[in-house]
Amino acid sequence: MIKKTFWLFSLVMALMLYLFWQGDNASPDDNNTIKPINQVTLQTGHEAKETTTESIKKRLKEKSAKVSEFTKNVEQVTSGGNGDWSYLAIYRRLEWADVCGRYFWFVYRNKDNPLADFVADFSKNDHSEQQDNELDPRAVAGLNRYQSRCQALQKAVFAYAQVDEMDGYKANSVAAELQTLLETTPAKTKKEKRIKAHAEITKAFYQARRTLSEVKRQNNTISSTEQSRIYDEMQSLSLEIEALGDGLDSQAALESYDYLVSEIIRLDDRLIQQYDTDSEAYQVAWSNLLQLWIEVQSRLIGDDPDVFKMVKLASEWSSHISSFGMSISLYRKKMGFPLKSPGEQMMESFGVQAEHAFSEAANPAAVLYLCGLGYDCGSEGSLAMQLCVMHYQEMPAACDVSVQDFYLNHALSPNLLEDVLSLYQWMEHNYGS
């Protein structure tokens, strides 16, 4: 119960704030000490740090050496040859479809050019400024495996769903077919029922986000013409500021600068206030989204890796593993919710205010925590393949090793790794069941 205290307290406080919130959005105390990212570790002694680090590494290695009961062999979920189209097997294929999105987009763009070279095209478009550099053999091998598995997945899904390949070559066809199959396939086992229940909760959360956005658009108090005029005026003012150049050594120039900046701020405030947030429809949609966000975050505590991955992404208002530990959203902040994302709550507990720097440690820490729960983090899994596609150019080891090995031995500096493992410990303490 001690491990759950922080999260339960945070969520109860969020609910109380939701019920009694008066709209007081005071800024953080300017006197708070901003801690550099490499000073957020919980341990202070050098020997204690080394002991903690080695202990965490050992636990992660022990996890990676075991076959998780929640995962299936990659060849099974991408080939379909075993005939397993249970709810869980379809869910695993849907995870791979998400990872394969960039390959499916390549196929769609080149549907009239069957001889197009995926690896060459992908690396050229992904890093055009480095296109003359020869790819590391590990990266080439990884991208070839990626292409092969995504091809096999597409073929298996189209065959099972009886989709004509000529009709199915759209960027999202495979994911769309799998989503339909998932919704129409009964969840039979305890594991499948748990995934389905949480999938429905997160689906409702994402729908609530879309509903609020739609209500905002319908309550727009500024016409598109007026909005364009404001943007044009702000651009004009910005050009005037640039024209001042370095000539800000006179009182007149400084006064002009201050005036121009104040006008830009005034126009920006006008844009921010372009929505009627006092309308009943907006308030209902806002309240519904907040309640669902609280509900989703309450599901973070537990030992099921699939559930954690699903609700953590939703809690961070993200859909990509790169923001798994912490997403940074100015849009979300402007909504005025009396609740922070899990990543923001973790950052606050460490007394850190530098969001982007903190996320550099929070994201790998969350991924490693997912691995520690028993998620498939092996070198042939979908998560490792996703890291390969993200980092093949600058860190080709991502295409050759397990997720744990990549973060523990290749991707992080010693100081950053120290911070990552401290955040890993924090998640063990606060999310562990």
Tab-separated table of C-alpha atoms in Angstrom:
chain	number	residue	atom	x	y	z
A	1	MET	CA	0.000	0.000	0.000
A	2	ILE	CA	2.925	2.375	0.662
A	3	LYS	CA	3.922	2.201	-2.998
A	4	LYS	CA	0.483	3.354	-4.066
A	5	THR	CA	0.238	6.283	-1.652
A	6	PHE	CA	1.768	8.886	-3.968
A	7	TRP	CA	-0.429	8.060	-6.917
A	8	LEU	CA	-3.632	7.627	-4.958
A	9	PHE	CA	-3.022	10.904	-3.152
A	10	SER	CA	-2.286	12.716	-6.440
A	11	LEU	CA	-5.424	11.433	-8.099
A	12	VAL	CA	-7.647	12.172	-5.093
A	13	MET	CA	-6.246	15.694	-4.945
A	14	ALA	CA	-6.874	16.089	-8.683
A	15	LEU	CA	-10.471	15.021	-8.216
A	16	MET	CA	-10.913	17.463	-5.330
A	17	LEU	CA	-9.411	20.238	-7.417
A	18	TYR	CA	-11.746	19.313	-10.234
A	19	LEU	CA	-14.769	19.641	-7.937
A	20	PHE	CA	-13.710	22.863	-6.229
A	21	TRP	CA	-11.279	24.456	-8.688
A	22	GLN	CA	-11.664	28.224	-8.934
A	23	GLY	CA	-9.409	28.741	-11.917
A	24	ASP	CA	-6.396	29.966	-9.957
A	25	ASN	CA	-3.446	29.257	-12.259
A	26	ALA	CA	-0.639	30.843	-10.227
A	27	SER	CA	2.813	30.512	-11.756
A	28	PRO	CA	5.487	28.356	-10.033
A	29	ASP	CA	7.482	29.971	-7.245
A	30	ASP	CA	10.356	31.812	-8.865
A	31	ASN	CA	12.488	31.028	-5.825
A	32	ASN	CA	12.366	27.272	-6.447
A	33	THR	CA	15.770	25.810	-7.140
A	34	ILE	CA	16.101	24.398	-10.635
A	35	LYS	CA	18.152	21.226	-10.429
A	36	PRO	CA	20.294	20.228	-13.410
A	37	ILE	CA	19.169	16.943	-14.943
A	38	ASN	CA	22.302	15.128	-13.794
A	39	GLN	CA	21.560	15.946	-10.165
A	40	VAL	CA	18.136	14.360	-9.820
A	41	THR	CA	19.330	11.005	-8.517
A	42	LEU	CA	17.904	9.731	-5.252
A	43	GLN	CA	21.184	8.306	-3.972
A	44	THR	CA	23.991	10.592	-2.821
A	45	GLY	CA	26.920	8.336	-1.994
A	46	HIS	CA	29.081	7.013	-4.860
A	47	GLU	CA	29.068	3.444	-3.526
A	48	ALA	CA	25.311	3.559	-2.972
A	49	LYS	CA	24.816	4.730	-6.556
A	50	GLU	CA	26.935	1.900	-7.964
A	51	THR	CA	25.085	-0.670	-5.840
A	52	THR	CA	21.693	0.640	-6.931
A	53	THR	CA	22.709	0.795	-10.588
A	54	GLU	CA	24.057	-2.744	-10.625
A	55	SER	CA	20.987	-4.031	-8.776
A	56	ILE	CA	18.626	-2.507	-11.352
A	57	LYS	CA	20.727	-3.762	-14.255
A	58	LYS	CA	20.697	-7.260	-12.781
A	59	ARG	CA	16.909	-7.242	-12.419
A	60	LEU	CA	16.474	-6.048	-15.990
A	61	LYS	CA	18.838	-8.708	-17.343
A	62	GLU	CA	16.982	-11.405	-15.416
A	63	LYS	CA	13.716	-10.195	-16.912
A	64	SER	CA	15.091	-10.175	-20.454
A	65	ALA	CA	16.396	-13.716	-20.055
A	66	LYS	CA	12.912	-15.055	-19.408
A	67	VAL	CA	10.114	-15.580	-21.883
A	68	SER	CA	7.211	-13.413	-20.748
A	69	GLU	CA	3.839	-15.102	-20.465
A	70	PHE	CA	2.350	-12.011	-22.066
A	71	THR	CA	4.322	-12.139	-25.329
A	72	LYS	CA	4.302	-14.279	-28.444
A	73	ASN	CA	7.091	-15.178	-30.820
A	74	VAL	CA	7.603	-12.485	-33.441
A	75	GLU	CA	7.425	-14.955	-36.309
A	76	GLN	CA	3.997	-16.108	-35.137
A	77	VAL	CA	2.427	-12.678	-35.012
A	78	THR	CA	3.847	-11.464	-38.315
A	79	SER	CA	3.406	-14.529	-40.478
A	80	GLY	CA	-0.007	-15.846	-39.482
A	81	GLY	CA	1.150	-19.291	-40.526
A	82	ASN	CA	0.292	-20.797	-37.169
A	83	GLY	CA	-3.384	-19.954	-37.608
A	84	ASP	CA	-3.588	-18.095	-34.296
A	85	TRP	CA	-6.034	-15.233	-34.707
A	86	SER	CA	-7.148	-14.992	-31.105
A	87	TYR	CA	-7.829	-11.603	-29.523
A	88	LEU	CA	-4.298	-11.500	-28.064
A	89	ALA	CA	-2.632	-12.525	-31.337
A	90	ILE	CA	-4.556	-9.818	-33.214
A	91	TYR	CA	-3.579	-7.294	-30.541
A	92	ARG	CA	0.093	-8.217	-31.003
A	93	ARG	CA	-0.252	-7.799	-34.773
A	94	LEU	CA	-1.849	-4.401	-34.213
A	95	GLU	CA	1.215	-3.360	-32.187
A	96	TRP	CA	3.409	-4.396	-35.096
A	97	ALA	CA	1.157	-2.547	-37.546
A	98	ASP	CA	1.802	0.631	-35.579
A	99	VAL	CA	5.555	0.047	-35.788
A	100	CYS	CA	5.250	-0.722	-39.516
A	101	GLY	CA	3.398	2.501	-40.254
A	102	ARG	CA	6.357	4.124	-41.975
A	103	TYR	CA	6.874	1.106	-44.220
A	104	PHE	CA	3.190	0.990	-45.149
A	105	TRP	CA	3.350	4.685	-46.024
A	106	PHE	CA	6.371	3.961	-48.259
A	107	VAL	CA	4.413	1.193	-50.035
A	108	TYR	CA	1.454	3.504	-50.541
A	109	ARG	CA	3.622	6.291	-51.965
A	110	ASN	CA	5.322	3.850	-54.332
A	111	LYS	CA	2.328	1.726	-55.324
A	112	ASP	CA	3.073	2.477	-58.990
A	113	ASN	CA	6.776	1.790	-58.566
A	114	PRO	CA	7.204	-1.803	-57.308
A	115	LEU	CA	10.983	-1.673	-57.783
A	116	ALA	CA	11.454	1.159	-55.282
A	117	ASP	CA	14.213	0.436	-52.750
A	118	PHE	CA	12.787	0.885	-49.273
A	119	VAL	CA	16.088	1.083	-47.356
A	120	ALA	CA	17.614	3.609	-49.764
A	121	ASP	CA	14.448	5.697	-49.970
A	122	PHE	CA	13.828	5.597	-46.237
A	123	SER	CA	17.338	6.649	-45.226
A	124	LYS	CA	17.461	9.374	-47.887
A	125	ASN	CA	14.181	10.971	-46.816
A	126	ASP	CA	14.789	10.438	-43.121
A	127	HIS	CA	18.209	12.083	-43.049
A	128	SER	CA	18.604	13.990	-46.283
A	129	GLU	CA	21.544	16.017	-44.948
A	130	GLN	CA	23.476	12.769	-44.391
A	131	GLN	CA	22.310	10.896	-47.447
A	132	ASP	CA	25.844	10.509	-48.804
A	133	ASN	CA	27.001	8.696	-45.670
A	134	GLU	CA	27.070	4.930	-45.941
A	135	LEU	CA	24.766	3.203	-43.488
A	136	ASP	CA	26.210	0.988	-40.802
A	137	PRO	CA	25.730	-2.739	-41.669
A	138	ARG	CA	23.697	-3.182	-38.491
A	139	ALA	CA	21.323	-0.461	-39.632
A	140	VAL	CA	20.975	-1.976	-43.097
A	141	ALA	CA	20.291	-5.426	-41.636
A	142	GLY	CA	17.761	-3.963	-39.211
A	143	LEU	CA	15.861	-2.038	-41.866
A	144	ASN	CA	15.804	-5.123	-44.104
A	145	ARG	CA	14.311	-7.169	-41.244
A	146	TYR	CA	11.821	-4.385	-40.679
A	147	GLN	CA	10.746	-4.442	-44.313
A	148	SER	CA	10.502	-8.234	-44.370
A	149	ARG	CA	8.363	-8.463	-41.257
A	150	CYS	CA	6.078	-5.643	-42.297
A	151	GLN	CA	5.597	-7.279	-45.701
A	152	ALA	CA	4.759	-10.594	-44.026
A	153	LEU	CA	2.336	-8.862	-41.662
A	154	GLN	CA	0.542	-7.125	-44.508
A	155	LYS	CA	0.275	-10.331	-46.506
A	156	ALA	CA	-1.045	-12.330	-43.524
A	157	VAL	CA	-3.644	-9.721	-42.561
A	158	PHE	CA	-4.920	-9.256	-46.106
A	159	ALA	CA	-5.164	-13.022	-46.566
A	160	TYR	CA	-7.037	-13.596	-43.305
A	161	ALA	CA	-9.382	-10.620	-43.768
A	162	GLN	CA	-9.842	-11.513	-47.463
A	163	VAL	CA	-8.728	-8.107	-48.666
A	164	ASP	CA	-7.635	-7.745	-52.258
A	165	GLU	CA	-4.078	-6.428	-52.151
A	166	MET	CA	-4.802	-3.982	-54.961
A	167	ASP	CA	-7.683	-2.521	-52.939
A	168	GLY	CA	-5.807	-2.623	-49.656
A	169	TYR	CA	-2.757	-0.599	-50.512
A	170	LYS	CA	-3.502	2.424	-48.386
A	171	ALA	CA	-1.228	3.798	-45.710
A	172	ASN	CA	-3.466	2.627	-42.844
A	173	SER	CA	-5.128	-0.430	-44.396
A	174	VAL	CA	-3.372	-3.050	-42.263
A	175	ALA	CA	-4.027	-1.247	-38.979
A	176	ALA	CA	-7.643	-0.560	-39.952
A	177	GLU	CA	-8.296	-4.229	-40.773
A	178	LEU	CA	-6.686	-5.356	-37.527
A	179	GLN	CA	-8.664	-2.840	-35.496
A	180	THR	CA	-11.886	-4.175	-37.015
A	181	LEU	CA	-10.817	-7.742	-36.268
A	182	LEU	CA	-9.944	-6.811	-32.687
A	183	GLU	CA	-13.336	-5.230	-32.098
A	184	THR	CA	-15.195	-8.247	-33.511
A	185	THR	CA	-13.103	-11.003	-31.906
A	186	PRO	CA	-14.195	-12.168	-28.431
A	187	ALA	CA	-11.740	-11.804	-25.552
A	188	LYS	CA	-11.719	-15.225	-23.914
A	189	THR	CA	-8.798	-15.469	-21.506
A	190	LYS	CA	-8.299	-13.396	-18.366
A	191	LYS	CA	-5.377	-11.638	-20.059
A	192	GLU	CA	-7.432	-10.814	-23.158
A	193	LYS	CA	-10.341	-9.492	-21.100
A	194	ARG	CA	-7.978	-7.255	-19.157
A	195	ILE	CA	-6.516	-5.801	-22.355
A	196	LYS	CA	-9.964	-5.278	-23.872
A	197	ALA	CA	-11.300	-3.510	-20.777
A	198	HIS	CA	-8.408	-1.068	-20.753
A	199	ALA	CA	-8.565	-0.624	-24.515
A	200	GLU	CA	-12.161	0.520	-24.137
A	201	ILE	CA	-11.227	2.998	-21.395
A	202	THR	CA	-8.386	4.526	-23.399
A	203	LYS	CA	-10.573	4.614	-26.513
A	204	ALA	CA	-13.178	6.602	-24.573
A	205	PHE	CA	-10.426	8.950	-23.385
A	206	TYR	CA	-9.152	9.608	-26.920
A	207	GLN	CA	-12.729	10.155	-28.091
A	208	ALA	CA	-13.272	12.664	-25.272
A	209	ARG	CA	-10.217	14.567	-26.475
A	210	ARG	CA	-11.609	14.708	-30.003
A	211	THR	CA	-15.005	15.794	-28.686
A	212	LEU	CA	-13.506	18.685	-26.721
A	213	SER	CA	-11.523	19.822	-29.750
A	214	GLU	CA	-14.659	19.746	-31.880
A	215	VAL	CA	-16.656	21.695	-29.288
A	216	LYS	CA	-13.872	24.292	-29.178
A	217	ARG	CA	-14.017	24.719	-32.934
A	218	GLN	CA	-17.786	25.104	-32.831
A	219	ASN	CA	-17.455	27.816	-30.170
A	220	ASN	CA	-14.858	29.833	-32.064
A	221	THR	CA	-15.515	33.528	-31.491
A	222	ILE	CA	-13.087	34.662	-34.199
A	223	SER	CA	-13.747	34.118	-37.885
A	224	SER	CA	-11.083	32.560	-40.079
A	225	THR	CA	-10.684	35.922	-41.825
A	226	GLU	CA	-10.094	37.706	-38.527
A	227	GLN	CA	-7.692	34.983	-37.409
A	228	SER	CA	-5.669	35.379	-40.610
A	229	ARG	CA	-5.620	39.146	-40.103
A	230	ILE	CA	-4.236	38.708	-36.579
A	231	TYR	CA	-1.533	36.341	-37.810
A	232	ASP	CA	-0.567	38.792	-40.559
A	233	GLU	CA	-0.389	41.651	-38.084
A	234	MET	CA	1.774	39.612	-35.707
A	235	GLN	CA	4.124	38.760	-38.562
A	236	SER	CA	4.315	42.424	-39.549
A	237	LEU	CA	5.170	43.402	-35.984
A	238	SER	CA	7.845	40.705	-35.858
A	239	LEU	CA	9.421	42.131	-39.021
A	240	GLU	CA	9.444	45.567	-37.425
A	241	ILE	CA	11.282	44.126	-34.426
A	242	GLU	CA	13.832	42.526	-36.749
A	243	ALA	CA	14.271	45.850	-38.525
A	244	LEU	CA	15.339	47.456	-35.261
A	245	GLY	CA	18.352	45.179	-35.403
A	246	ASP	CA	21.123	46.065	-33.028
A	247	GLY	CA	20.108	49.691	-32.830
A	248	LEU	CA	18.550	49.405	-29.399
A	249	ASP	CA	20.984	51.802	-27.803
A	250	SER	CA	18.607	54.763	-27.823
A	251	GLN	CA	15.637	55.366	-25.572
A	252	ALA	CA	13.341	55.759	-28.591
A	253	ALA	CA	14.410	52.405	-30.028
A	254	LEU	CA	13.865	50.680	-26.701
A	255	GLU	CA	10.412	52.221	-26.412
A	256	SER	CA	9.575	51.020	-29.931
A	257	TYR	CA	10.766	47.531	-29.061
A	258	ASP	CA	8.676	47.407	-25.872
A	259	TYR	CA	5.624	48.642	-27.755
A	260	LEU	CA	5.995	46.070	-30.544
A	261	VAL	CA	6.423	43.216	-28.061
A	262	SER	CA	3.376	44.327	-26.068
A	263	GLU	CA	1.299	44.426	-29.263
A	264	ILE	CA	2.353	40.881	-30.196
A	265	ILE	CA	1.432	39.682	-26.708
A	266	ARG	CA	-1.945	41.419	-26.961
A	267	LEU	CA	-2.675	39.747	-30.299
A	268	ASP	CA	-1.528	36.373	-29.004
A	269	ASP	CA	-3.884	36.735	-26.029
A	270	ARG	CA	-6.661	37.510	-28.502
A	271	LEU	CA	-5.978	34.219	-30.298
A	272	ILE	CA	-5.849	32.276	-27.045
A	273	GLN	CA	-9.228	33.711	-26.035
A	274	GLN	CA	-10.845	32.989	-29.388
A	275	TYR	CA	-12.930	30.147	-27.940
A	276	ASP	CA	-16.007	30.467	-25.759
A	277	THR	CA	-14.860	28.256	-22.920
A	278	ASP	CA	-17.770	29.343	-20.713
A	279	SER	CA	-20.388	27.598	-22.848
A	280	GLU	CA	-22.215	24.652	-21.328
A	281	ALA	CA	-21.120	22.308	-24.127
A	282	TYR	CA	-17.471	23.173	-23.563
A	283	GLN	CA	-17.707	22.752	-19.801
A	284	VAL	CA	-19.387	19.349	-20.155
A	285	ALA	CA	-16.765	18.139	-22.647
A	286	TRP	CA	-13.935	19.521	-20.484
A	287	SER	CA	-15.285	17.822	-17.348
A	288	ASN	CA	-15.783	14.499	-19.120
A	289	LEU	CA	-12.227	14.543	-20.445
A	290	LEU	CA	-10.783	15.345	-17.010
A	291	GLN	CA	-12.727	12.507	-15.350
A	292	LEU	CA	-11.497	10.052	-17.974
A	293	TRP	CA	-7.925	11.316	-17.615
A	294	ILE	CA	-8.130	10.676	-13.865
A	295	GLU	CA	-9.552	7.205	-14.546
A	296	VAL	CA	-6.803	6.337	-17.020
A	297	GLN	CA	-4.048	7.473	-14.658
A	298	SER	CA	-5.516	5.396	-11.827
A	299	ARG	CA	-4.804	2.273	-13.939
A	300	LEU	CA	-1.023	2.829	-13.958
A	301	ILE	CA	-0.521	0.801	-10.789
A	302	GLY	CA	-0.134	-2.897	-11.573
A	303	ASP	CA	2.104	-5.537	-13.073
A	304	ASP	CA	0.610	-6.108	-16.540
A	305	PRO	CA	3.019	-4.632	-19.121
A	306	ASP	CA	0.394	-4.361	-21.859
A	307	VAL	CA	-1.956	-2.423	-19.607
A	308	PHE	CA	0.829	-0.151	-18.413
A	309	LYS	CA	1.970	0.622	-21.959
A	310	MET	CA	-1.583	1.391	-23.053
A	311	VAL	CA	-2.576	3.639	-20.154
A	312	LYS	CA	0.809	5.361	-19.833
A	313	LEU	CA	0.700	6.506	-23.458
A	314	ALA	CA	-2.856	7.735	-22.997
A	315	SER	CA	-2.006	9.453	-19.700
A	316	GLU	CA	0.773	11.365	-21.445
A	317	TRP	CA	-1.601	12.337	-24.288
A	318	SER	CA	0.777	10.563	-26.630
A	319	SER	CA	0.674	7.776	-29.176
A	320	HIS	CA	4.409	7.262	-29.681
A	321	ILE	CA	7.052	5.558	-27.582
A	322	SER	CA	9.329	8.621	-27.848
A	323	SER	CA	6.992	10.420	-25.413
A	324	PHE	CA	6.316	7.401	-23.236
A	325	GLY	CA	8.018	8.796	-20.145
A	326	MET	CA	6.887	12.377	-20.487
A	327	SER	CA	5.149	14.401	-23.168
A	328	ILE	CA	5.415	18.173	-23.345
A	329	SER	CA	2.242	19.853	-24.542
A	330	LEU	CA	1.559	23.590	-24.518
A	331	TYR	CA	-1.912	22.780	-25.902
A	332	ARG	CA	-2.726	20.591	-22.883
A	333	LYS	CA	-1.503	23.250	-20.447
A	334	LYS	CA	-3.772	25.856	-22.014
A	335	MET	CA	-6.779	23.641	-21.272
A	336	GLY	CA	-6.511	24.553	-17.583
A	337	PHE	CA	-6.741	21.045	-16.141
A	338	PRO	CA	-5.974	20.764	-12.380
A	339	LEU	CA	-4.039	17.578	-13.080
A	340	LYS	CA	-0.573	16.968	-14.474
A	341	SER	CA	0.533	14.113	-16.693
A	342	PRO	CA	2.401	11.255	-14.952
A	343	GLY	CA	5.677	12.519	-16.396
A	344	GLU	CA	5.018	16.021	-15.094
A	345	GLN	CA	4.148	14.615	-11.671
A	346	MET	CA	7.394	12.655	-11.623
A	347	MET	CA	9.354	15.762	-12.638
A	348	GLU	CA	7.696	17.766	-9.876
A	349	SER	CA	8.555	15.143	-7.261
A	350	PHE	CA	12.248	15.542	-8.171
A	351	GLY	CA	12.053	19.330	-7.994
A	352	VAL	CA	13.092	19.749	-11.626
A	353	GLN	CA	11.629	22.427	-13.893
A	354	ALA	CA	13.586	21.928	-17.128
A	355	GLU	CA	10.984	19.911	-19.063
A	356	HIS	CA	12.936	19.032	-22.193
A	357	ALA	CA	16.041	18.017	-20.238
A	358	PHE	CA	13.968	15.920	-17.834
A	359	SER	CA	12.217	14.122	-20.696
A	360	GLU	CA	15.616	12.953	-21.963
A	361	ALA	CA	15.814	10.788	-18.841
A	362	ALA	CA	12.103	10.115	-18.328
A	363	ASN	CA	11.492	8.489	-21.714
A	364	PRO	CA	14.162	5.735	-21.553
A	365	ALA	CA	13.349	5.212	-17.869
A	366	ALA	CA	9.704	4.489	-18.693
A	367	VAL	CA	10.682	2.125	-21.501
A	368	LEU	CA	13.040	0.238	-19.195
A	369	TYR	CA	10.297	0.059	-16.570
A	370	LEU	CA	8.032	-1.465	-19.217
A	371	CYS	CA	10.737	-4.037	-19.924
A	372	GLY	CA	11.020	-4.712	-16.205
A	373	LEU	CA	7.304	-5.548	-16.106
A	374	GLY	CA	7.921	-8.321	-18.630
A	375	TYR	CA	7.130	-6.673	-21.948
A	376	ASP	CA	8.859	-8.170	-24.987
A	377	CYS	CA	12.035	-6.089	-25.150
A	378	GLY	CA	14.127	-8.658	-27.006
A	379	SER	CA	16.133	-7.716	-30.078
A	380	GLU	CA	13.486	-9.244	-32.367
A	381	GLY	CA	10.479	-7.629	-30.695
A	382	SER	CA	8.340	-4.780	-31.967
A	383	LEU	CA	9.700	-2.324	-29.412
A	384	ALA	CA	13.324	-2.980	-30.396
A	385	MET	CA	12.342	-2.611	-34.041
A	386	GLN	CA	10.692	0.725	-33.281
A	387	LEU	CA	13.914	1.958	-31.660
A	388	CYS	CA	15.856	0.721	-34.682
A	389	VAL	CA	13.673	2.762	-37.044
A	390	MET	CA	14.078	5.802	-34.789
A	391	HIS	CA	17.844	5.599	-34.159
A	392	TYR	CA	19.388	3.515	-36.977
A	393	GLN	CA	21.382	6.451	-38.331
A	394	GLU	CA	23.091	7.874	-35.248
A	395	MET	CA	22.958	4.740	-33.023
A	396	PRO	CA	22.878	1.616	-35.246
A	397	ALA	CA	23.249	-0.626	-32.174
A	398	ALA	CA	19.499	-0.104	-31.765
A	399	CYS	CA	19.042	-2.491	-34.701
A	400	ASP	CA	21.211	-5.213	-33.205
A	401	VAL	CA	20.541	-5.557	-29.481
A	402	SER	CA	17.720	-5.842	-26.966
A	403	VAL	CA	15.996	-2.719	-25.666
A	404	GLN	CA	17.652	-3.107	-22.269
A	405	ASP	CA	21.098	-3.541	-23.811
A	406	PHE	CA	20.578	-0.512	-26.039
A	407	TYR	CA	19.755	1.825	-23.160
A	408	LEU	CA	22.096	0.351	-20.558
A	409	ASN	CA	25.177	0.016	-22.759
A	410	HIS	CA	24.850	2.135	-25.909
A	411	ALA	CA	22.442	5.058	-25.896
A	412	LEU	CA	23.076	6.877	-22.613
A	413	SER	CA	26.025	8.695	-21.108
A	414	PRO	CA	27.066	7.551	-17.604
A	415	ASN	CA	25.479	10.602	-15.954
A	416	LEU	CA	22.268	10.306	-17.935
A	417	LEU	CA	22.069	6.573	-17.215
A	418	GLU	CA	22.366	7.379	-13.517
A	419	ASP	CA	19.365	9.697	-13.804
A	420	VAL	CA	17.411	7.200	-15.887
A	421	LEU	CA	17.857	4.465	-13.298
A	422	SER	CA	16.820	6.848	-10.519
A	423	LEU	CA	13.588	7.533	-12.371
A	424	TYR	CA	13.213	3.795	-12.945
A	425	GLN	CA	13.361	3.341	-9.170
A	426	TRP	CA	10.755	6.065	-8.707
A	427	MET	CA	8.382	4.231	-11.046
A	428	GLU	CA	8.994	0.926	-9.283
A	429	HIS	CA	8.053	2.567	-5.986
A	430	ASN	CA	4.988	4.458	-7.252
A	431	TYR	CA	3.535	2.116	-9.898
A	432	GLY	CA	4.474	-1.290	-8.535
A	433	SER	CA	1.632	-3.412	-7.202
